[in-house]
PDB file of C-alpha atoms and ligand atoms in Angstrom:
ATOM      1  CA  UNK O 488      63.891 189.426 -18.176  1.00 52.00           C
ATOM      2  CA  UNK O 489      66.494 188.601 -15.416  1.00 53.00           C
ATOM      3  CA  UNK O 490      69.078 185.673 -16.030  1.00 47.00           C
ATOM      4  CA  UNK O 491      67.380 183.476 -13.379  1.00 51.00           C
ATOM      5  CA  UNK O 492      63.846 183.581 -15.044  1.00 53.00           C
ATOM      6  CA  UNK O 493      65.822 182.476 -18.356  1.00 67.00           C
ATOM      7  CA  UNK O 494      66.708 179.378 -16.888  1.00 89.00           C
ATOM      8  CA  UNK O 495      63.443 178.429 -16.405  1.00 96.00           C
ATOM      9  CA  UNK O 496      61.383 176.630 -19.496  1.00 97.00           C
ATOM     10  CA  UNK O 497      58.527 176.096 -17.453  1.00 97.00           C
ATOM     11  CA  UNK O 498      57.158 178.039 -14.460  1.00 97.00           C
ATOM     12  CA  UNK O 499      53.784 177.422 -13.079  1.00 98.00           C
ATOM     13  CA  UNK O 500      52.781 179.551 -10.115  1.00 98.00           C
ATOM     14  CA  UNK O 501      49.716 178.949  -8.037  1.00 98.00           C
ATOM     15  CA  UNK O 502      47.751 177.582 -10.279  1.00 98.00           C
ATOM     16  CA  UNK O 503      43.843 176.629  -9.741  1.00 98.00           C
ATOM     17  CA  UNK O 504      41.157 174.778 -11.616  1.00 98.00           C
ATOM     18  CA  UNK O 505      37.504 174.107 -10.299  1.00 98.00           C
ATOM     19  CA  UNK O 506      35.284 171.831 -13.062  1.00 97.00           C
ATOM     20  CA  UNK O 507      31.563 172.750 -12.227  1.00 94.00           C
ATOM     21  CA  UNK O 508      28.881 170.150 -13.350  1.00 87.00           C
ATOM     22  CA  UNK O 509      25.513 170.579 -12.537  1.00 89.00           C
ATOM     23  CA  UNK O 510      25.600 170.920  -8.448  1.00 90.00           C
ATOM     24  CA  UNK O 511      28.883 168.941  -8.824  1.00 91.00           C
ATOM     25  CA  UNK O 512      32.226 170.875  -8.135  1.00 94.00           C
ATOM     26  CA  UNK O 513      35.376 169.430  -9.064  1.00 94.00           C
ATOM     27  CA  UNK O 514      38.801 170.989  -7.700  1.00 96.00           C
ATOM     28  CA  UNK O 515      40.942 169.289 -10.141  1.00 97.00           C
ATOM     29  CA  UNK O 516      44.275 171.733  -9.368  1.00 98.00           C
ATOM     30  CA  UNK O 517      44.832 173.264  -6.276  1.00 98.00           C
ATOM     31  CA  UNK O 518      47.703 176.208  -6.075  1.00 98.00           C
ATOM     32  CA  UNK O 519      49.880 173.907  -7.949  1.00 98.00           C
ATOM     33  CA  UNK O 520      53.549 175.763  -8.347  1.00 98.00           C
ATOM     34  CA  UNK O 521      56.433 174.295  -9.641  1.00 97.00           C
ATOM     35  CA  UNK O 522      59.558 175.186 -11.872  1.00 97.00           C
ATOM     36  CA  UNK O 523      60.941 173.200 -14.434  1.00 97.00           C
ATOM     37  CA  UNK O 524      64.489 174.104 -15.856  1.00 96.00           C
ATOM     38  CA  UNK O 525      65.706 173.848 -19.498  1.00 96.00           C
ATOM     39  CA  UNK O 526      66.965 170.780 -20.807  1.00 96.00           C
ATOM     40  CA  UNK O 527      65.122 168.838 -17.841  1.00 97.00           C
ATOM     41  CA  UNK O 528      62.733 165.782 -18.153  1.00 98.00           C
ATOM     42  CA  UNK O 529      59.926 167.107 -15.540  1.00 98.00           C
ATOM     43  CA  UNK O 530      57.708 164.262 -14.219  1.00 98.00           C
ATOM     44  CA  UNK O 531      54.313 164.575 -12.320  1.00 97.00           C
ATOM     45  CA  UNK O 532      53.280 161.393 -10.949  1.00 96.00           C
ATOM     46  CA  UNK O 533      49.639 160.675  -9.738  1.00 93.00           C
ATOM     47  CA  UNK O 534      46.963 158.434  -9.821  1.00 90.00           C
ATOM     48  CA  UNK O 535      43.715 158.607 -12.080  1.00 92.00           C
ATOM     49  CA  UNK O 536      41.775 161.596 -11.826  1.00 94.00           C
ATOM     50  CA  UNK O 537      44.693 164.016  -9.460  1.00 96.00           C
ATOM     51  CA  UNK O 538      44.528 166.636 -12.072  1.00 97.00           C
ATOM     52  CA  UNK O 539      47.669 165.871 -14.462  1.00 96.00           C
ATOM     53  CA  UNK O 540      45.957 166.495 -17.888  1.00 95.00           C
ATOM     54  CA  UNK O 541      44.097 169.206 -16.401  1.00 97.00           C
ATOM     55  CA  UNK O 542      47.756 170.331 -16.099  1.00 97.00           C
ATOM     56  CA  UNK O 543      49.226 169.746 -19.443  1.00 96.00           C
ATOM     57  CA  UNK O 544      46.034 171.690 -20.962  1.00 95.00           C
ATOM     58  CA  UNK O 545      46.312 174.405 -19.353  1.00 96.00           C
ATOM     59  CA  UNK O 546      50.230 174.625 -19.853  1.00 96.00           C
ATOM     60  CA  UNK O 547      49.302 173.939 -23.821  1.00 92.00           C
ATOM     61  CA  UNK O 548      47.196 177.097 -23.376  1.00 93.00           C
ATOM     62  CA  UNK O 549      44.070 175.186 -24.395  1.00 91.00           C
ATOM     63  CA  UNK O 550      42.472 175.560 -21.028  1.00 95.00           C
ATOM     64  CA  UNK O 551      42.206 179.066 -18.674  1.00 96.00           C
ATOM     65  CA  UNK O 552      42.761 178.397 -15.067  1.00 97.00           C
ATOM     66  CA  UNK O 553      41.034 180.497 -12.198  1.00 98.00           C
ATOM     67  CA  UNK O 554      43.630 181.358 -10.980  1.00 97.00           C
ATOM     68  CA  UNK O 555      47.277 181.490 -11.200  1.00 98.00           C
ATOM     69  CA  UNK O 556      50.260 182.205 -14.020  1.00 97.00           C
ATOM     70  CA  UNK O 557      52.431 179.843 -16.804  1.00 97.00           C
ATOM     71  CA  UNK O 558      54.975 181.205 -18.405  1.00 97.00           C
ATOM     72  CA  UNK O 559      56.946 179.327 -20.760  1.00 96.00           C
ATOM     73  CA  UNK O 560      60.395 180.513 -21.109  1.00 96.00           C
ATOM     74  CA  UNK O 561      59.303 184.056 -19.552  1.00 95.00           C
ATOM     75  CA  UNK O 562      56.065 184.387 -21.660  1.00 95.00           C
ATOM     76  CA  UNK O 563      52.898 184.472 -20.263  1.00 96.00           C
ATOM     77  CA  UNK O 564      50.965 181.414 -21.575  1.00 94.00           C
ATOM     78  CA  UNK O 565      47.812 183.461 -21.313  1.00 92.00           C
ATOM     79  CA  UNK O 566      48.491 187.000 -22.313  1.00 93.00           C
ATOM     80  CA  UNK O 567      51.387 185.670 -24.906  1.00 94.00           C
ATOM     81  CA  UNK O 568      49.235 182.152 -25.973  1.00 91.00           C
ATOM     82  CA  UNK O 569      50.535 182.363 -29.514  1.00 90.00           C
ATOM     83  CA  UNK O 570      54.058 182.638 -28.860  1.00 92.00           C
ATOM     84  CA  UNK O 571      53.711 179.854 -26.190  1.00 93.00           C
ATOM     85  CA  UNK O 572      52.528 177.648 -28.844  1.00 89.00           C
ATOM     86  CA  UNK O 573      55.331 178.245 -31.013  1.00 88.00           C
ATOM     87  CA  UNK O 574      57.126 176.777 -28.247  1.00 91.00           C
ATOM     88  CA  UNK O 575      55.689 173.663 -27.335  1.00 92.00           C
ATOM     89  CA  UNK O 576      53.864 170.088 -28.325  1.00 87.00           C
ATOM     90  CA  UNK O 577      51.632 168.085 -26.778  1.00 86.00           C
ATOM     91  CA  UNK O 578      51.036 164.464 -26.446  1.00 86.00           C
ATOM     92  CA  UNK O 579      47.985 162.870 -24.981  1.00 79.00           C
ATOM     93  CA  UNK O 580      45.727 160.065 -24.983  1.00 68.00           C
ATOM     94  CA  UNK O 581      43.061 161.643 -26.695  1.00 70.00           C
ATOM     95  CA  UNK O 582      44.996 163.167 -29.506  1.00 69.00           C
ATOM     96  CA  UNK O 583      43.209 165.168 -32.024  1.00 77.00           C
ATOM     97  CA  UNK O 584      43.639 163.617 -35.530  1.00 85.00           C
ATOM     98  CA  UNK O 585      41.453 163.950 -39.312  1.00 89.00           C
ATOM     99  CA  UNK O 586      40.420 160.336 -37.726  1.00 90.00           C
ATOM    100  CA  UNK O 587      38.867 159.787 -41.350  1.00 93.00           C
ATOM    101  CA  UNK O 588      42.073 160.337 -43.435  1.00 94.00           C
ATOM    102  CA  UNK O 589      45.138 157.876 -43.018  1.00 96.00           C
ATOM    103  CA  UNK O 590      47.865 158.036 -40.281  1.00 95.00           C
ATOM    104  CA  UNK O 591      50.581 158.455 -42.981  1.00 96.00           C
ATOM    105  CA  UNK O 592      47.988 161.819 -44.482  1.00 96.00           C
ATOM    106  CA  UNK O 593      48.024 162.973 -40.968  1.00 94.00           C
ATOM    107  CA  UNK O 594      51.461 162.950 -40.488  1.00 95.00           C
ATOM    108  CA  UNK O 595      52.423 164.697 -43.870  1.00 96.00           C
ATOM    109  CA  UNK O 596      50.151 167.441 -43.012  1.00 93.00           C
ATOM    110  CA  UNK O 597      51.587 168.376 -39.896  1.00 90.00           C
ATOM    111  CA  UNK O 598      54.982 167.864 -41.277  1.00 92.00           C
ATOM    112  CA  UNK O 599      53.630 170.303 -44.125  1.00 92.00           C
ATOM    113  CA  UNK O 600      52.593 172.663 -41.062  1.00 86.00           C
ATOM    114  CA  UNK O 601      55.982 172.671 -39.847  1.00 84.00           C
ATOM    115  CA  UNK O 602      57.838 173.124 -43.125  1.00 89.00           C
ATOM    116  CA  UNK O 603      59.040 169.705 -43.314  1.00 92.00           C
ATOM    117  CA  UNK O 604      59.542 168.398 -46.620  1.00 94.00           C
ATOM    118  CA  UNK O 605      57.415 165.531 -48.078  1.00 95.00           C
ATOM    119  CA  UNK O 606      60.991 163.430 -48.641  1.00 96.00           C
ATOM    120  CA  UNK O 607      61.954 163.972 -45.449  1.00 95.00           C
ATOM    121  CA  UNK O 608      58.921 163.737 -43.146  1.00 95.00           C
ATOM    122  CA  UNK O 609      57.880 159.942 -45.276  1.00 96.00           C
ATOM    123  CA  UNK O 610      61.828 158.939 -44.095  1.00 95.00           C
ATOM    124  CA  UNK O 611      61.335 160.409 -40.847  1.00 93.00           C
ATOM    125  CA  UNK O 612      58.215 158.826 -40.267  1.00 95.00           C
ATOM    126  CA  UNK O 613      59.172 155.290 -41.252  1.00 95.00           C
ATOM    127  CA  UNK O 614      61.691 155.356 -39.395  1.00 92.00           C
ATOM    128  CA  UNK O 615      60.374 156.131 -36.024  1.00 91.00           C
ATOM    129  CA  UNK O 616      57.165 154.157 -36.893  1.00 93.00           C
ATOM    130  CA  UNK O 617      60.041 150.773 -37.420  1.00 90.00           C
ATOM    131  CA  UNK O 618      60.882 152.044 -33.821  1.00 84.00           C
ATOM    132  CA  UNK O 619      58.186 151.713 -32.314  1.00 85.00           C
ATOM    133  CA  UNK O 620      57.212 148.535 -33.971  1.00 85.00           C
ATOM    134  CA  UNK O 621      54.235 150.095 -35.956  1.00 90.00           C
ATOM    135  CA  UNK O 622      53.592 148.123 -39.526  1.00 90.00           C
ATOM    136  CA  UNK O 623      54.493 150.764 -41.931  1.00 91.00           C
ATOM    137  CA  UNK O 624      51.985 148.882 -44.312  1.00 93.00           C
ATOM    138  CA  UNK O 625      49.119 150.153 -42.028  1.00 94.00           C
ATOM    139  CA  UNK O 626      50.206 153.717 -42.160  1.00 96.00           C
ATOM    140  CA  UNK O 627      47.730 153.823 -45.270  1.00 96.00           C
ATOM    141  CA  UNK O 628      44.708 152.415 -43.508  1.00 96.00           C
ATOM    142  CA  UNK O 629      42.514 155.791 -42.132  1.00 95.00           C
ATOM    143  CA  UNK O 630      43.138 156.728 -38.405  1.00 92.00           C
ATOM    144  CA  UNK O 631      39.911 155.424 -36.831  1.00 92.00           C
ATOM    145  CA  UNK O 632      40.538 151.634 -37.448  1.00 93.00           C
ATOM    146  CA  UNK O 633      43.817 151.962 -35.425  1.00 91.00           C
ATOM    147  CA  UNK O 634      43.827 150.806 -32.051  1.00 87.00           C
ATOM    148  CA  UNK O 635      44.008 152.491 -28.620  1.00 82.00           C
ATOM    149  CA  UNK O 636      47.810 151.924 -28.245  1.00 83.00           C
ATOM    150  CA  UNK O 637      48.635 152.262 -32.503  1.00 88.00           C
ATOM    151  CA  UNK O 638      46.661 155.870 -32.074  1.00 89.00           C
ATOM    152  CA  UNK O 639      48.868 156.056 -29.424  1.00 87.00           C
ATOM    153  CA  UNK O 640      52.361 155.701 -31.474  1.00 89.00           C
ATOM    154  CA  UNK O 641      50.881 157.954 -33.895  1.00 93.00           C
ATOM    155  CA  UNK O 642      50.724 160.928 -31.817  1.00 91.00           C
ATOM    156  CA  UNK O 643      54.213 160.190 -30.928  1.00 88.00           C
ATOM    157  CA  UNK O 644      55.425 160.088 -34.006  1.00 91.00           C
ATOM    158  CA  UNK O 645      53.906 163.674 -34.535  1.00 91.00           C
ATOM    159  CA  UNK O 646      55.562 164.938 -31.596  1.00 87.00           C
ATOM    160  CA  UNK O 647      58.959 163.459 -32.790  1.00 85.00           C
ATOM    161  CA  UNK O 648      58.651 164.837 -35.949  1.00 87.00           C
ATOM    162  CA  UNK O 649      59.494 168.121 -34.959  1.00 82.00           C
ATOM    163  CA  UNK O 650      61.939 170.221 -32.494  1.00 80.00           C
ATOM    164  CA  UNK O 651      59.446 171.438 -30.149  1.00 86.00           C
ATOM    165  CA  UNK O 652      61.403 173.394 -27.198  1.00 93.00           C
ATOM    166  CA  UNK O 653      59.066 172.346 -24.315  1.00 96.00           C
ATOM    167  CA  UNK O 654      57.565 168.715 -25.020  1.00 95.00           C
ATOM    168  CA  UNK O 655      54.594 168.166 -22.931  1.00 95.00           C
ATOM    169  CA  UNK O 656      53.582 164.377 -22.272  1.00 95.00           C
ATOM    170  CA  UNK O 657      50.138 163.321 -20.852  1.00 94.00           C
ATOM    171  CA  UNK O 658      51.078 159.592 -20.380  1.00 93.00           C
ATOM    172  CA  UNK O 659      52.751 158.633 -23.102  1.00 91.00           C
ATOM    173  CA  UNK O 660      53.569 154.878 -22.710  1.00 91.00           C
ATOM    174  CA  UNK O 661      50.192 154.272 -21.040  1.00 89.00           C
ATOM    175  CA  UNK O 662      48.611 151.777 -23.394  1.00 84.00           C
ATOM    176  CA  UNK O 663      51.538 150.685 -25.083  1.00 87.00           C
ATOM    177  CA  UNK O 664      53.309 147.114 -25.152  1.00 86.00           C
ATOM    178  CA  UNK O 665      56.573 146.600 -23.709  1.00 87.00           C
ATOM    179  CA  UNK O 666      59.084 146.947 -26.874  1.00 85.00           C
ATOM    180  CA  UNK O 667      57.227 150.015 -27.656  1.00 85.00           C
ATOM    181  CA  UNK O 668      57.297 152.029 -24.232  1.00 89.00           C
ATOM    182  CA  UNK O 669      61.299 151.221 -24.065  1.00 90.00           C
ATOM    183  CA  UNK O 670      61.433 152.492 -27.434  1.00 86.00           C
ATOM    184  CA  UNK O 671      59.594 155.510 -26.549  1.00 88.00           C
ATOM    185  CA  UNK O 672      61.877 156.277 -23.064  1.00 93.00           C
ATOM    186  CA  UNK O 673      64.825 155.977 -25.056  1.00 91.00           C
ATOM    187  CA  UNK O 674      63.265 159.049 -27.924  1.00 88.00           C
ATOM    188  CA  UNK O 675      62.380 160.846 -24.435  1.00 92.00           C
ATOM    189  CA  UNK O 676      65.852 160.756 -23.333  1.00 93.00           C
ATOM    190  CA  UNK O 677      67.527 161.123 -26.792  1.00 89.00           C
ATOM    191  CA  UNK O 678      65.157 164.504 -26.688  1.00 90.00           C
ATOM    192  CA  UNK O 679      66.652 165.991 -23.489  1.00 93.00           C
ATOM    193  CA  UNK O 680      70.501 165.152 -25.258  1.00 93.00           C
ATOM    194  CA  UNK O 681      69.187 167.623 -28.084  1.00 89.00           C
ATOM    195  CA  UNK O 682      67.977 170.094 -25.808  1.00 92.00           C
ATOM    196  CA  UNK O 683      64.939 170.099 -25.293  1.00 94.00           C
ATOM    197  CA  UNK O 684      62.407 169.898 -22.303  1.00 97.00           C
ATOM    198  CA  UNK O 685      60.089 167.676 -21.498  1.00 97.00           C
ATOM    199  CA  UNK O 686      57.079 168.236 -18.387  1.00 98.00           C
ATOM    200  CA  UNK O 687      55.685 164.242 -18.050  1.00 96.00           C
ATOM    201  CA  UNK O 688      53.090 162.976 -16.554  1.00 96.00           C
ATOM    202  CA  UNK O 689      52.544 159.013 -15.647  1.00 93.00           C
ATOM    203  CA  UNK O 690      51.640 156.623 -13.323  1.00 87.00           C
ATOM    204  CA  UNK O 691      54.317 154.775 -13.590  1.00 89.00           C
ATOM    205  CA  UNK O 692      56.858 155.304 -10.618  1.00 88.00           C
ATOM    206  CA  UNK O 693      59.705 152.824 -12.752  1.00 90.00           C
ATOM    207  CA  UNK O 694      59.504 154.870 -15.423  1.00 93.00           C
ATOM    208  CA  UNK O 695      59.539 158.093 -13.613  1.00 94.00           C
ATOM    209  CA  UNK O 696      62.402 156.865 -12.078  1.00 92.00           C
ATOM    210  CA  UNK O 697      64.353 155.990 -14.792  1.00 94.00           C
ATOM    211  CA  UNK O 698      63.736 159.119 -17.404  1.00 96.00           C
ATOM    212  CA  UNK O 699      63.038 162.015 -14.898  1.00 97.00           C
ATOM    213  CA  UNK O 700      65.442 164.736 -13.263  1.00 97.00           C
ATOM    214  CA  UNK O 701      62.727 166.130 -11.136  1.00 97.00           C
ATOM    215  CA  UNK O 702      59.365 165.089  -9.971  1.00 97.00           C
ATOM    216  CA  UNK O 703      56.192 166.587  -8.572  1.00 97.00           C
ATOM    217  CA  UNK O 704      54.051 164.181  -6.987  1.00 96.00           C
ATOM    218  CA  UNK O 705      50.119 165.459  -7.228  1.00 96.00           C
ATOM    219  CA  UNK O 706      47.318 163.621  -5.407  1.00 95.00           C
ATOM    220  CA  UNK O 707      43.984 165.307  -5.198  1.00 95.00           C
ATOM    221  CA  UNK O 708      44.546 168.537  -7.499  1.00 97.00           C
ATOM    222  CA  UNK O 709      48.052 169.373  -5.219  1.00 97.00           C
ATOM    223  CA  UNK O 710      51.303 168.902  -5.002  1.00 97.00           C
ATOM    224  CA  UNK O 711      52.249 166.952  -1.990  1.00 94.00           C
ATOM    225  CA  UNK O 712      56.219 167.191  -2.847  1.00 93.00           C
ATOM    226  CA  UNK O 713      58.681 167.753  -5.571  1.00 96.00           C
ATOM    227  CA  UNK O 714      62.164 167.894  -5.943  1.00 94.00           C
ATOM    228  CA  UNK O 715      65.156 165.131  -7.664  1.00 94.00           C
ATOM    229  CA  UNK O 716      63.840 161.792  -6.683  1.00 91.00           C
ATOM    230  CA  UNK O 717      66.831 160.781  -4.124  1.00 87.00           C
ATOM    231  CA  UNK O 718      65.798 164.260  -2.523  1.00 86.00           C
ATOM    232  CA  UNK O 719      62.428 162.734  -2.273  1.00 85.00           C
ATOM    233  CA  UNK O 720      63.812 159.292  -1.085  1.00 84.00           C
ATOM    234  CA  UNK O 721      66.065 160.328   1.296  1.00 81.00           C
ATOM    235  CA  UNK O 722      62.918 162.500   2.704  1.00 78.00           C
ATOM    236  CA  UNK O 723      60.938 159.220   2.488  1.00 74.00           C
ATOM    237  CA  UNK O 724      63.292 156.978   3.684  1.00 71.00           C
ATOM    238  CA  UNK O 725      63.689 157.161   7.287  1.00 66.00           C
ATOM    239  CA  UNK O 726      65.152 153.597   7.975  1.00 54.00           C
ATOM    240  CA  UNK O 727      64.193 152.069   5.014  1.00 64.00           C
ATOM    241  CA  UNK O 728      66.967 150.788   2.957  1.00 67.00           C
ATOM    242  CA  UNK O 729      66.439 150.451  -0.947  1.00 74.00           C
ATOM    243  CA  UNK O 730      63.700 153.156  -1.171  1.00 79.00           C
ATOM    244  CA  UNK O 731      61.782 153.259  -4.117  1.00 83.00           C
ATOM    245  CA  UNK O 732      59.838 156.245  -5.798  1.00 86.00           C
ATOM    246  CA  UNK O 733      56.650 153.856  -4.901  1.00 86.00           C
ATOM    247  CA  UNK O 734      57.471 153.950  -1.131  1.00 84.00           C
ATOM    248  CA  UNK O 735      58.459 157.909  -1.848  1.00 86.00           C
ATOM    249  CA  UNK O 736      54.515 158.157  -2.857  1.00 88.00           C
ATOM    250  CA  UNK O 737      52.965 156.231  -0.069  1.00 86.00           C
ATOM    251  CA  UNK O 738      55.088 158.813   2.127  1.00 86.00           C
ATOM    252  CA  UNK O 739      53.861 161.901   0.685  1.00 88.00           C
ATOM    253  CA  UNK O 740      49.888 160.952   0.239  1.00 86.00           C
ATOM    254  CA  UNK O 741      49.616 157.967   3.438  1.00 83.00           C
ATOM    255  CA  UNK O 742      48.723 155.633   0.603  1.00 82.00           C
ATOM    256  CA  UNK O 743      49.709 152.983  -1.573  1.00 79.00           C
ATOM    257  CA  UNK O 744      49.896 154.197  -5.297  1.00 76.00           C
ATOM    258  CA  UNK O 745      48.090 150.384  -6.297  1.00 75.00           C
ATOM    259  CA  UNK O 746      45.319 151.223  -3.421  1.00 73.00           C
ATOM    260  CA  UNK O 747      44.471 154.943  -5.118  1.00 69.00           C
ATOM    261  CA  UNK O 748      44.287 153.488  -8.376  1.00 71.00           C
ATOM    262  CA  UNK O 749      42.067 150.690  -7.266  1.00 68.00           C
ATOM    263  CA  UNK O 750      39.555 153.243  -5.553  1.00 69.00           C
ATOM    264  CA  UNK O 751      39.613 155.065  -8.370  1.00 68.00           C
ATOM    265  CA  UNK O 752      38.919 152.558 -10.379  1.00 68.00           C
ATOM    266  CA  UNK O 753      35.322 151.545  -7.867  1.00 66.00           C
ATOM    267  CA  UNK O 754      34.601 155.261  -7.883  1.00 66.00           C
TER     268      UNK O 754
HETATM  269  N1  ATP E1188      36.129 169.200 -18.616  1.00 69.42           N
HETATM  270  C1  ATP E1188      35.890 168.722 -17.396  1.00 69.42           C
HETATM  271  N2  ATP E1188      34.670 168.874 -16.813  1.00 69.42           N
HETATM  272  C2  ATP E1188      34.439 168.413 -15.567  1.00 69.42           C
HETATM  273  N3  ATP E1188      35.349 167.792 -14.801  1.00 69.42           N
HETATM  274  C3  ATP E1188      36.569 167.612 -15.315  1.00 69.42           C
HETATM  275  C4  ATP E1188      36.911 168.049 -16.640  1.00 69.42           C
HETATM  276  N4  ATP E1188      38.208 167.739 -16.884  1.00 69.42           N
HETATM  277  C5  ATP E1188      38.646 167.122 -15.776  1.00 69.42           C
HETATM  278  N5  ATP E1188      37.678 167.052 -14.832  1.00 69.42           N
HETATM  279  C6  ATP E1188      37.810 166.471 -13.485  1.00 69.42           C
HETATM  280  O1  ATP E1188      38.980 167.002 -12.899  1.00 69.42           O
HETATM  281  C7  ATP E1188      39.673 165.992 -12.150  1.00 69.42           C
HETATM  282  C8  ATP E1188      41.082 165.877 -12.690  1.00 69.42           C
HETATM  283  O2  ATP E1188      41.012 165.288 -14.005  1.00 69.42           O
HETATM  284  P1  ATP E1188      42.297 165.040 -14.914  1.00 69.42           P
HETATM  285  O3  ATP E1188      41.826 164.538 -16.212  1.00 69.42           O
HETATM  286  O4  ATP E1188      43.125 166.264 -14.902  1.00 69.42           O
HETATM  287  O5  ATP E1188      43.032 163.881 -14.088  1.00 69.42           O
HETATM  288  P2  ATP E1188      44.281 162.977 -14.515  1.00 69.42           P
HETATM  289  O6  ATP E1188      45.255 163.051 -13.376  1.00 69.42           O
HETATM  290  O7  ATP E1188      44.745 163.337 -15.858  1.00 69.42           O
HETATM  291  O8  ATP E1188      43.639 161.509 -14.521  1.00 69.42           O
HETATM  292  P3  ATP E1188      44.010 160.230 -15.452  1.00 69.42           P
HETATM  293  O9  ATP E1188      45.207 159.596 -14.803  1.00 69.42           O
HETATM  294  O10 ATP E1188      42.810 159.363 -15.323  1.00 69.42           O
HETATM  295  O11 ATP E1188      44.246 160.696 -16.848  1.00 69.42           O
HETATM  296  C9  ATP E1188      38.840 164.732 -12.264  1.00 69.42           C
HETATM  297  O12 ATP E1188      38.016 164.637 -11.123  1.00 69.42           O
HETATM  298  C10 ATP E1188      38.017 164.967 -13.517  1.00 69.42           C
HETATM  299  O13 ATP E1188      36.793 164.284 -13.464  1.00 69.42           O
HETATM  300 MG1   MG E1189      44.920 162.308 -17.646  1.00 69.42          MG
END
């Protein structure tokens, strides 16, 4: 393995997915290639439906694409799946949870899976779940009375529970109340001070902003651009002064992010 592969946690290289339903096809990801380097928060930005958690599932190894390679620092995420998931962690909306047993039994079991002691994960625990202004009193109550949004910090809390060395985020403030998403941006960035890597994916150009080092913007299953945001702006901005990563969108795909999002939305 040469040094410049090594500096890579992340490399995704023409990468294709086609969904087939009935007479229905769907090209969620189109030769999507991009390179994420350690210690980098990665974000990709797009709209409902452009094939982001497509992305993350097939980076998490829990989905084959047609076409294409992942390797996650220099394994093969395919041919090497079981040392890729020694690697990483996953985040998502629909996060996969004993929904019968209790968020705080959930928790200590992964913690157990992880080699976490019981002490340590309970202090752990409370303490992020004060964070993120989750009432420790309901960490008793069985997972499928929580709401959307208290799933939500849940799953967080299992993904800040342990080290992983690529963190992969399918939205994770979507859903969540204001306190709570700044208290989740600042773990994010605490995160990349301890090292590790983290691919995001949002729809939220503010917080993309603010938390990422690099972005791929992906609209329709491709990437229309990448790069550091001001690389993006300054691409974007021909005279316009105060450039946002909003205007850097509307650039890149000839439409407001707020008009894909309402089509969607009809659709
Ligand atoms: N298992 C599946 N079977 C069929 N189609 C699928 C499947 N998974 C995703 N798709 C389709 O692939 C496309 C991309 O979906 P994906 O979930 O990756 O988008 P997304 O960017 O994560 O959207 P959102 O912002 O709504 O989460 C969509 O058209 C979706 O309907
Ligand atoms: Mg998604």
């Amino acid at each position: 393995m040469n040094q410049e592969r090594i500096s890579f946690a992340l490399e995704v290289e023409h990468i294709s997915k086609i969904f087939k339903k009935g007479k229905t096809v769907v090209k969620a990801l189109e030769d999507v290639s991009f390179k994420v380097k350690k210690g980098q928060i990665y974000g990709v930005l797009g709209p409902n439906g452009s094939g982001k958690s497509t992305l993350i599932r097939i980076i998490s190894t829990l989905l084959i694409p047609d076409t294409g390679k992942v390797k996650v620092f220099g394994f093969d995420a395919i041919k090497d799946h079981l040392k890729v998931r020694e690697f990483i962690n996953r985040v998502s909306a629909e996060a996969s949870f004993f929904k019968k047993l209790s968020a705080i039994e959930n928790l200590l079991f992964v913690a157990g899976i992880y080699g976490i002691s019981r002490k340590v994960a309970k202090q752990r625990i409370y303490e992020i779940a004060q964070k993120l202004a989750l009432d420790i009193k309901r960490l008793n109550e069985p997972l499928e009375d929580f709401s959307r949004g208290m799933q939500q910090k849940v799953a967080l809390i299992r993904a800040f529970l342990t080290q992983p060395r690529l963190l992969l985020l399918d939205e994770p403030t979507t859903g969540l109340d204001p306190r709570a998403k700044l208290e989740v941006q600042k773990f994010i960035i605490n995160l990349r001070k301890a090292g590790t890597t983290i691919l995001l994916t949002t729809h939220d150009m503010v917080e993309a902003e603010k938390l990422c080092d690099e972005v791929a913007i992906i609209y329709k299953g491709k990437i229309v651009a990448s790069g550091k945001p001001q690389e993006l702006k300054d691409i974007a901005a021909n005279h316009k002064k105060n450039i946002t990563l909003e205007d850097v969108f509307l650039y890149f795909t000839g439409y407001k992010f707020e008009e894909v999002e309402m089509e969607e939305a009809i659709n």
